[in-house]
CSV table of C-alpha atoms and ligand atoms in Angstrom, one decimal:
chain,number,residue,atom,x,y,z
C,54,UNK,CA,174.6,98.6,80.9
C,55,UNK,CA,173.9,94.9,81.2
C,56,UNK,CA,170.6,94.1,82.6
C,57,UNK,CA,171.4,93.1,86.0
C,58,UNK,CA,168.8,91.8,88.9
C,59,UNK,CA,169.5,94.2,92.1
C,60,UNK,CA,171.0,96.8,89.7
C,61,UNK,CA,170.2,100.5,91.1
C,62,UNK,CA,169.6,101.9,87.7
C,63,UNK,CA,166.5,104.0,89.7
C,64,UNK,CA,168.5,105.5,92.5
C,65,UNK,CA,171.7,106.3,91.1
C,66,UNK,CA,170.7,110.1,90.7
C,67,UNK,CA,169.8,110.2,94.5
C,68,UNK,CA,173.0,108.2,95.4
C,69,UNK,CA,175.5,110.6,93.7
C,70,UNK,CA,173.4,113.7,95.0
C,71,UNK,CA,174.5,112.1,98.7
C,72,UNK,CA,178.3,112.0,97.7
C,73,UNK,CA,178.3,115.8,96.4
C,74,UNK,CA,176.1,117.1,98.7
C,75,UNK,CA,178.8,115.8,101.6
C,76,UNK,CA,182.0,117.7,99.1
C,77,UNK,CA,183.2,114.1,99.6
C,78,UNK,CA,186.1,113.2,97.5
C,79,UNK,CA,186.6,109.7,97.5
C,80,UNK,CA,184.4,106.7,97.2
C,81,UNK,CA,183.9,102.9,98.2
C,82,UNK,CA,180.9,100.7,95.9
C,83,UNK,CA,181.8,97.6,97.9
C,84,UNK,CA,179.2,95.7,96.0
C,85,UNK,CA,179.8,97.2,92.7
C,86,UNK,CA,178.2,94.7,90.5
C,87,UNK,CA,177.4,96.6,87.1
C,88,UNK,CA,179.4,99.4,88.4
C,89,UNK,CA,176.6,101.7,87.5
C,90,UNK,CA,176.7,103.3,91.3
C,91,UNK,CA,180.3,103.8,91.0
C,92,UNK,CA,180.3,105.2,87.4
C,93,UNK,CA,178.2,107.9,88.9
C,94,UNK,CA,180.3,108.6,91.6
C,95,UNK,CA,182.7,108.9,89.2
C,96,UNK,CA,181.8,111.2,86.8
C,97,UNK,CA,181.2,113.3,90.2
C,98,UNK,CA,184.6,113.5,90.5
C,99,UNK,CA,185.1,110.7,92.9
C,100,UNK,CA,188.3,108.5,93.2
C,101,UNK,CA,186.1,105.7,93.4
C,102,UNK,CA,187.4,102.1,94.6
C,103,UNK,CA,184.6,99.8,92.9
C,104,UNK,CA,184.7,95.8,94.7
C,105,UNK,CA,182.4,93.2,94.0
C,106,UNK,CA,183.2,88.9,93.6
C,107,UNK,CA,182.5,88.2,90.3
C,108,UNK,CA,184.8,88.2,87.6
C,109,UNK,CA,182.7,90.0,85.0
C,110,UNK,CA,182.3,93.2,87.5
C,111,UNK,CA,186.0,93.4,88.1
C,112,UNK,CA,186.4,93.4,83.9
C,113,UNK,CA,183.9,96.4,83.9
C,114,UNK,CA,185.4,98.2,86.8
C,115,UNK,CA,188.3,97.8,85.1
C,116,UNK,CA,187.1,99.1,81.9
C,117,UNK,CA,184.3,102.3,83.3
C,118,UNK,CA,186.1,103.1,86.7
C,119,UNK,CA,189.9,102.1,87.0
C,120,UNK,CA,190.3,103.2,83.5
C,121,UNK,CA,190.9,106.8,82.8
C,122,UNK,CA,189.6,107.9,79.6
C,123,UNK,CA,192.3,110.5,78.8
C,124,UNK,CA,195.0,107.7,78.4
C,125,UNK,CA,192.8,105.4,75.7
C,126,UNK,CA,193.9,106.1,72.1
C,127,UNK,CA,191.2,106.1,70.5
C,128,UNK,CA,192.5,105.2,67.2
C,129,UNK,CA,193.3,102.2,68.4
C,130,UNK,CA,190.5,101.5,70.2
C,131,UNK,CA,188.3,102.0,67.0
C,132,UNK,CA,190.7,99.6,64.9
C,133,UNK,CA,190.6,97.0,67.3
C,134,UNK,CA,186.9,97.3,67.6
C,135,UNK,CA,186.7,97.3,63.7
C,136,UNK,CA,188.5,94.2,63.5
C,137,UNK,CA,187.4,92.6,66.0
C,138,UNK,CA,183.6,92.8,64.6
C,139,UNK,CA,184.8,91.4,61.1
C,140,UNK,CA,185.7,88.7,62.3
C,141,UNK,CA,184.3,85.8,61.2
C,142,UNK,CA,182.3,83.6,63.8
C,143,UNK,CA,183.9,80.3,64.7
C,144,UNK,CA,182.2,77.1,66.0
C,145,UNK,CA,183.1,77.0,69.9
C,146,UNK,CA,182.5,75.9,73.3
C,147,UNK,CA,180.3,79.2,73.6
C,148,UNK,CA,178.0,78.4,70.4
C,149,UNK,CA,177.8,74.5,71.5
C,150,UNK,CA,176.9,75.1,75.1
C,151,UNK,CA,174.7,78.3,75.2
C,152,UNK,CA,173.2,78.2,71.9
C,153,UNK,CA,172.5,74.4,70.9
C,154,UNK,CA,172.4,72.6,74.0
C,155,UNK,CA,170.9,75.7,75.9
C,156,UNK,CA,169.2,78.8,73.8
C,157,UNK,CA,170.6,81.9,75.6
C,158,UNK,CA,172.2,83.1,72.1
C,159,UNK,CA,171.0,82.6,68.5
C,160,UNK,CA,174.1,80.1,66.8
C,161,UNK,CA,175.2,83.1,64.6
C,162,UNK,CA,175.4,85.2,67.6
C,163,UNK,CA,177.5,82.5,69.4
C,164,UNK,CA,179.3,82.4,67.2
C,165,UNK,CA,181.0,85.8,66.6
C,166,UNK,CA,181.2,85.5,70.3
C,167,UNK,CA,183.5,82.3,70.0
C,168,UNK,CA,185.4,84.3,67.7
C,169,UNK,CA,185.6,87.7,69.1
C,170,UNK,CA,186.7,86.1,72.8
C,171,UNK,CA,189.2,84.2,71.2
C,172,UNK,CA,190.9,87.1,69.5
C,173,UNK,CA,191.4,89.0,72.6
C,174,UNK,CA,193.2,86.5,74.3
C,175,UNK,CA,195.4,85.7,71.3
C,176,UNK,CA,196.0,89.4,70.1
C,177,UNK,CA,195.4,91.9,73.1
C,178,UNK,CA,195.9,90.1,76.1
C,179,UNK,CA,198.7,92.2,77.1
C,180,UNK,CA,197.2,95.8,75.8
C,181,UNK,CA,195.5,98.2,77.9
C,182,UNK,CA,192.3,97.8,75.6
C,183,UNK,CA,191.4,94.4,77.3
C,184,UNK,CA,189.1,95.0,79.5
C,185,UNK,CA,187.4,97.8,77.5
C,186,UNK,CA,187.3,95.1,74.2
C,187,UNK,CA,185.9,92.4,76.5
C,188,UNK,CA,183.1,94.9,78.2
C,189,UNK,CA,182.5,95.6,75.0
C,190,UNK,CA,181.6,92.4,74.4
C,191,UNK,CA,179.9,91.5,77.3
C,192,UNK,CA,177.5,94.2,76.7
C,193,UNK,CA,176.9,93.2,72.8
C,194,UNK,CA,175.6,89.5,74.0
C,195,UNK,CA,173.5,90.9,76.9
C,196,UNK,CA,171.8,93.2,74.1
C,197,UNK,CA,170.9,89.8,72.2
C,198,UNK,CA,170.4,87.4,74.9
C,199,UNK,CA,167.0,85.5,75.3
C,200,UNK,CA,166.7,85.9,78.7
C,201,UNK,CA,164.4,87.4,81.3
C,202,UNK,CA,167.5,88.8,82.5
C,203,UNK,CA,168.9,86.6,84.6
C,204,UNK,CA,170.8,83.5,83.4
C,205,UNK,CA,169.0,80.0,85.7
C,206,UNK,CA,167.1,80.0,82.1
C,207,UNK,CA,166.1,81.0,79.1
C,208,UNK,CA,163.2,82.0,77.2
C,209,UNK,CA,161.0,79.2,75.5
C,210,UNK,CA,160.6,81.5,72.5
C,211,UNK,CA,163.4,83.3,71.4
C,212,UNK,CA,163.6,87.1,72.8
C,213,UNK,CA,163.0,89.5,69.7
C,214,UNK,CA,166.4,90.7,70.6
C,215,UNK,CA,168.4,87.6,70.3
C,216,UNK,CA,167.7,87.8,66.2
C,217,UNK,CA,169.7,90.9,65.7
C,218,UNK,CA,173.2,91.0,64.9
C,219,UNK,CA,175.7,91.3,67.6
C,220,UNK,CA,177.2,94.6,67.5
C,221,UNK,CA,180.2,95.9,69.7
C,222,UNK,CA,179.5,99.8,70.6
C,223,UNK,CA,182.3,101.5,72.2
C,224,UNK,CA,181.4,101.8,76.6
C,225,UNK,CA,181.0,105.2,77.5
C,226,UNK,CA,184.8,105.7,79.5
C,227,UNK,CA,184.8,108.2,82.1
C,228,UNK,CA,187.9,110.4,82.7
C,229,UNK,CA,189.4,110.5,86.1
C,230,UNK,CA,191.4,107.7,88.5
C,231,UNK,CA,189.8,104.5,90.1
C,232,UNK,CA,190.5,101.0,91.2
C,233,UNK,CA,188.8,97.6,90.6
C,234,UNK,CA,189.1,95.1,93.1
C,235,UNK,CA,188.1,91.9,92.6
C,236,UNK,CA,187.5,90.7,96.3
C,237,UNK,CA,185.0,89.4,99.3
C,238,UNK,CA,183.6,92.2,101.0
C,239,UNK,CA,183.6,90.2,104.4
C,240,UNK,CA,187.1,89.9,103.9
C,241,UNK,CA,188.5,93.4,102.7
C,242,UNK,CA,186.6,96.3,104.5
C,243,UNK,CA,188.9,96.5,107.1
C,244,UNK,CA,192.0,96.6,104.7
C,245,UNK,CA,190.5,99.6,102.5
C,246,UNK,CA,192.0,103.2,103.2
C,247,UNK,CA,189.6,105.7,104.4
C,248,UNK,CA,187.0,107.0,101.9
C,249,UNK,CA,184.7,110.0,102.4
C,250,UNK,CA,181.8,108.1,101.0
C,251,UNK,CA,180.9,104.3,101.1
C,252,UNK,CA,177.8,102.5,99.5
C,253,UNK,CA,177.4,98.8,99.9
C,254,UNK,CA,174.4,97.1,97.9
C,255,UNK,CA,174.9,93.4,99.2
C,256,UNK,CA,172.8,90.7,97.9
C,257,UNK,CA,169.3,90.5,99.3
C,258,UNK,CA,168.6,86.8,99.8
C,259,UNK,CA,169.9,83.4,99.1
C,260,UNK,CA,170.2,83.2,94.9
C,261,UNK,CA,173.7,83.3,94.5
C,262,UNK,CA,174.8,86.0,91.8
C,263,UNK,CA,177.6,83.5,90.7
C,264,UNK,CA,175.1,81.4,89.4
C,265,UNK,CA,172.6,84.2,88.1
C,266,UNK,CA,175.0,85.6,85.7
C,267,UNK,CA,176.8,82.1,85.1
C,268,UNK,CA,178.0,82.9,81.4
C,269,UNK,CA,179.5,86.4,82.0
C,270,UNK,CA,181.7,84.4,84.4
C,271,UNK,CA,182.5,82.0,82.1
C,272,UNK,CA,183.0,84.6,78.8
C,273,UNK,CA,185.7,86.8,81.2
C,274,UNK,CA,187.1,83.3,82.8
C,275,UNK,CA,187.5,81.5,79.2
C,276,UNK,CA,188.0,78.5,80.7
C,277,UNK,CA,185.4,76.3,79.2
C,278,UNK,CA,184.1,74.9,82.5
C,279,UNK,CA,182.1,71.4,82.8
C,280,UNK,CA,178.3,72.0,83.4
C,281,UNK,CA,175.2,70.6,84.4
C,282,UNK,CA,171.3,70.9,84.2
C,283,UNK,CA,169.3,72.5,81.5
C,284,UNK,CA,170.8,75.8,81.8
C,285,UNK,CA,174.2,74.2,81.3
C,286,UNK,CA,175.3,76.1,84.8
C,287,UNK,CA,179.2,75.8,85.4
C,288,UNK,CA,180.0,72.5,87.9
C,289,UNK,CA,181.6,74.8,90.3
C,290,UNK,CA,178.6,76.9,90.9
C,291,UNK,CA,177.9,73.9,93.4
C,292,UNK,CA,180.8,74.3,95.0
C,293,UNK,CA,180.3,76.2,98.8
C,294,UNK,CA,183.7,78.6,97.6
C,295,UNK,CA,181.8,80.0,94.7
C,296,UNK,CA,178.6,80.9,97.1
C,297,UNK,CA,178.7,84.1,99.3
C,298,UNK,CA,178.0,84.6,102.8
C,299,UNK,CA,175.7,87.3,102.1
C,300,UNK,CA,173.4,84.9,100.8
C,301,UNK,CA,173.3,82.7,103.8
C,302,UNK,CA,170.4,83.6,105.9
C,303,UNK,CA,172.7,81.9,108.7
C,304,UNK,CA,175.7,83.9,108.1
C,305,UNK,CA,174.5,87.2,106.8
C,306,UNK,CA,173.8,89.5,109.8
C,307,UNK,CA,177.5,88.7,111.1
C,308,UNK,CA,179.1,89.3,107.8
C,309,UNK,CA,176.8,92.8,107.6
C,310,UNK,CA,178.2,94.0,111.3
C,311,UNK,CA,181.5,93.0,110.3
C,312,UNK,CA,181.7,94.8,107.1
C,313,UNK,CA,179.7,98.2,109.0
C,314,UNK,CA,181.6,98.1,111.8
C,315,UNK,CA,185.1,97.9,110.4
C,316,UNK,CA,185.1,100.2,106.8
C,317,UNK,CA,186.6,103.3,107.1
C,318,UNK,CA,184.6,105.8,106.0
C,319,UNK,CA,182.6,109.3,106.9
C,320,UNK,CA,179.1,108.3,105.2
C,321,UNK,CA,178.1,104.6,105.0
C,322,UNK,CA,174.6,104.1,102.6
C,323,UNK,CA,173.6,100.5,102.8
C,324,UNK,CA,171.3,99.9,100.2
C,325,UNK,CA,168.6,97.0,101.5
C,326,UNK,CA,164.7,96.3,100.8
C,327,UNK,CA,161.8,94.8,102.9
C,328,UNK,CA,162.3,91.4,101.6
C,329,UNK,CA,165.5,90.4,102.8
C,330,UNK,CA,166.3,88.3,105.6
C,331,UNK,CA,166.7,91.2,107.7
C,332,UNK,CA,163.9,93.7,109.1
C,333,UNK,CA,164.5,97.4,109.2
C,334,UNK,CA,165.2,97.2,113.1
C,335,UNK,CA,168.2,95.1,112.8
C,336,UNK,CA,169.6,97.1,110.1
C,337,UNK,CA,169.3,100.2,111.8
C,338,UNK,CA,171.2,98.7,115.1
C,339,UNK,CA,173.8,97.2,112.8
C,340,UNK,CA,174.7,100.7,111.1
C,341,UNK,CA,174.2,102.7,114.7
C,342,UNK,CA,178.1,101.5,115.4
C,343,UNK,CA,178.8,104.1,113.0
C,344,UNK,CA,176.8,107.3,115.3
C,345,UNK,CA,173.9,108.9,113.7
C,346,UNK,CA,171.5,106.8,111.6
C,347,UNK,CA,168.5,107.9,108.9
C,348,UNK,CA,166.7,105.7,106.8
C,349,UNK,CA,164.9,106.4,103.2
C,350,UNK,CA,162.5,104.3,102.2
C,351,UNK,CA,161.5,104.6,98.6
C,352,UNK,CA,158.7,102.4,97.3
C,353,UNK,CA,159.7,100.5,94.2
C,354,UNK,CA,158.9,97.9,91.6
C,355,UNK,CA,160.0,94.4,92.1
C,356,UNK,CA,162.7,93.0,89.6
C,357,UNK,CA,161.7,91.5,86.4
C,358,UNK,CA,161.2,88.1,87.2
C,359,UNK,CA,158.3,89.4,89.7
C,360,UNK,CA,156.7,91.4,86.9
C,361,UNK,CA,156.5,88.4,84.4
C,362,UNK,CA,155.6,85.8,86.4
C,363,UNK,CA,157.7,82.4,87.8
C,364,UNK,CA,158.8,80.1,84.9
C,365,UNK,CA,160.8,76.8,84.7
C,366,UNK,CA,164.1,76.4,83.1
C,367,UNK,CA,161.9,75.5,80.1
C,368,UNK,CA,160.3,78.6,80.5
C,369,UNK,CA,156.6,77.4,81.3
C,370,UNK,CA,154.8,79.3,84.0
C,371,UNK,CA,154.9,77.4,87.4
C,372,UNK,CA,153.6,79.8,90.2
C,373,UNK,CA,152.2,83.2,90.9
C,374,UNK,CA,153.3,86.0,92.0
C,375,UNK,CA,151.8,87.8,95.4
C,376,UNK,CA,153.1,91.8,95.2
C,377,UNK,CA,154.5,93.8,92.2
C,378,UNK,CA,156.0,96.4,94.7
C,379,UNK,CA,158.5,97.0,97.3
C,380,UNK,CA,160.2,99.2,99.5
C,381,UNK,CA,163.7,99.9,99.1
C,382,UNK,CA,165.8,101.5,101.7
C,383,UNK,CA,169.0,103.6,101.8
C,384,UNK,CA,170.0,103.1,105.6
C,385,UNK,CA,172.6,106.6,105.9
C,386,UNK,CA,175.4,106.2,109.0
C,387,UNK,CA,178.0,108.5,110.4
C,388,UNK,CA,178.2,111.7,112.5
C,389,UNK,CA,174.8,113.4,113.0
C,390,UNK,CA,175.7,116.9,111.0
C,391,UNK,CA,177.0,114.5,107.9
C,392,UNK,CA,174.0,112.2,108.3
C,393,UNK,CA,171.1,115.0,108.1
C,394,UNK,CA,173.0,117.1,105.8
C,395,UNK,CA,173.3,113.9,103.0
C,396,UNK,CA,169.7,112.5,104.1
C,397,UNK,CA,168.1,115.4,103.7
C,398,UNK,CA,169.1,116.3,100.0
C,399,UNK,CA,168.5,113.0,98.7
C,400,UNK,CA,166.4,113.6,96.7
C,401,UNK,CA,163.8,111.5,98.8
C,402,UNK,CA,160.3,113.8,100.1
C,403,UNK,CA,160.6,114.2,103.8
C,404,UNK,CA,157.5,111.7,104.0
C,405,UNK,CA,160.1,108.6,102.8
C,406,UNK,CA,161.6,108.7,105.5
C,407,UNK,CA,161.1,106.4,108.3
T,771,LIG,C1,172.8,94.2,94.7
T,771,LIG,S1,173.9,93.5,93.9
T,771,LIG,C2,174.5,95.1,93.1
T,771,LIG,C3,174.4,95.8,92.3
T,771,LIG,C4,174.8,96.7,91.9
T,771,LIG,N1,175.0,98.0,92.7
T,771,LIG,C5,174.6,97.8,90.7
T,771,LIG,O1,173.7,98.7,90.9
T,771,LIG,O2,175.2,96.8,89.5
T,771,LIG,C6,175.1,92.6,94.8
T,771,LIG,C7,176.3,92.3,94.2
T,771,LIG,O3,177.0,91.8,95.5
T,771,LIG,C8,178.3,91.3,94.9
T,771,LIG,N2,178.5,90.3,96.0
T,771,LIG,C9,178.1,88.8,96.4
T,771,LIG,N3,178.5,88.7,97.4
T,771,LIG,C10,179.9,89.6,97.6
T,771,LIG,C11,180.8,89.4,98.5
T,771,LIG,N4,181.6,88.6,99.5
T,771,LIG,N5,181.9,90.7,98.4
T,771,LIG,C12,181.7,91.3,97.3
T,771,LIG,N6,180.5,91.0,96.5
T,771,LIG,C13,179.7,90.2,96.6
T,771,LIG,C14,177.7,90.3,93.4
T,771,LIG,O4,178.3,89.4,92.5
T,771,LIG,C15,176.7,91.1,93.1
T,771,LIG,O5,176.8,92.4,91.9
């Protein structure tokens, strides 16, 4: 799975346990990112709808959520992977932009990425394997990048992993049905069908995922965009249309209120933390429109940038970090009986409940 800021790697088991405890069958992961929560719910038998605005999230969701592992011809997949892995490298946009002008990847790996991505368009664009192969490429590139996990900057000195050779691996496909959707949560919430269990994990601050993961956007769009700055970000990172209302301090409360009010779901679980713009009282008040509210709070390590310090785009340390831990909230709302059942079995000790 790719490195992703705000990813809920440490909480998937708890979220999955909440879903199972409800005896739920359908689920929504509205800000799905890496799709790891949606994957956990699918593993537990859910028919999941995974939604995000990011192009790469849609591809990951097509691979892990919409695709039924039982429908995939393993021999075709293995042959396609072997073919792509064996391609000669090709010096293209990716190598020039992200390996020479910027230094996110070693040129030898950049050339492989160029060749494989071109081949995906020329030979596999109509194939059901396309999202699986593109997911494999994104994940392979992530394993050899030279960043701290966001693409606002690359490391001053090459990361040790960047010296490894890019290697495609077969993604861990899951059996079952699901839906992958690229859509804006602020608009799509009220249009989605009823689900038993909805999980909401919006951005918590002004940092745009579109900018933070601009290389994955480009690798999926394959549109060779004009770029700017040392980080070679896509020019459209500057466009208001690529910014999310959930990244706007002025708009986030109304947007979140709209989503929480309009969703058709028995249980809504909202993730947030104590460093975000809205405080816990405001969040609880928003969720109270759905009935009973319980808050689980878990102390957690802050994101990787906080662990290693603040650096400028050239990798030079420019500031200090004040604290290394924060509180992650999961705010559960719905009918009293459901909320009590879900909150008590979420794996959090009773003392963690606010
Ligand atoms: C905190 S991350 C979610 C992480 C995810 N739960 C995981 O474990 O990987 C927030 C996600 O919201 C997405 N996002 C931002 N604005 C959005 C919007 N208006 N509609 C849908 N998704 C949005 C971002 O692309 C990002 O993937």
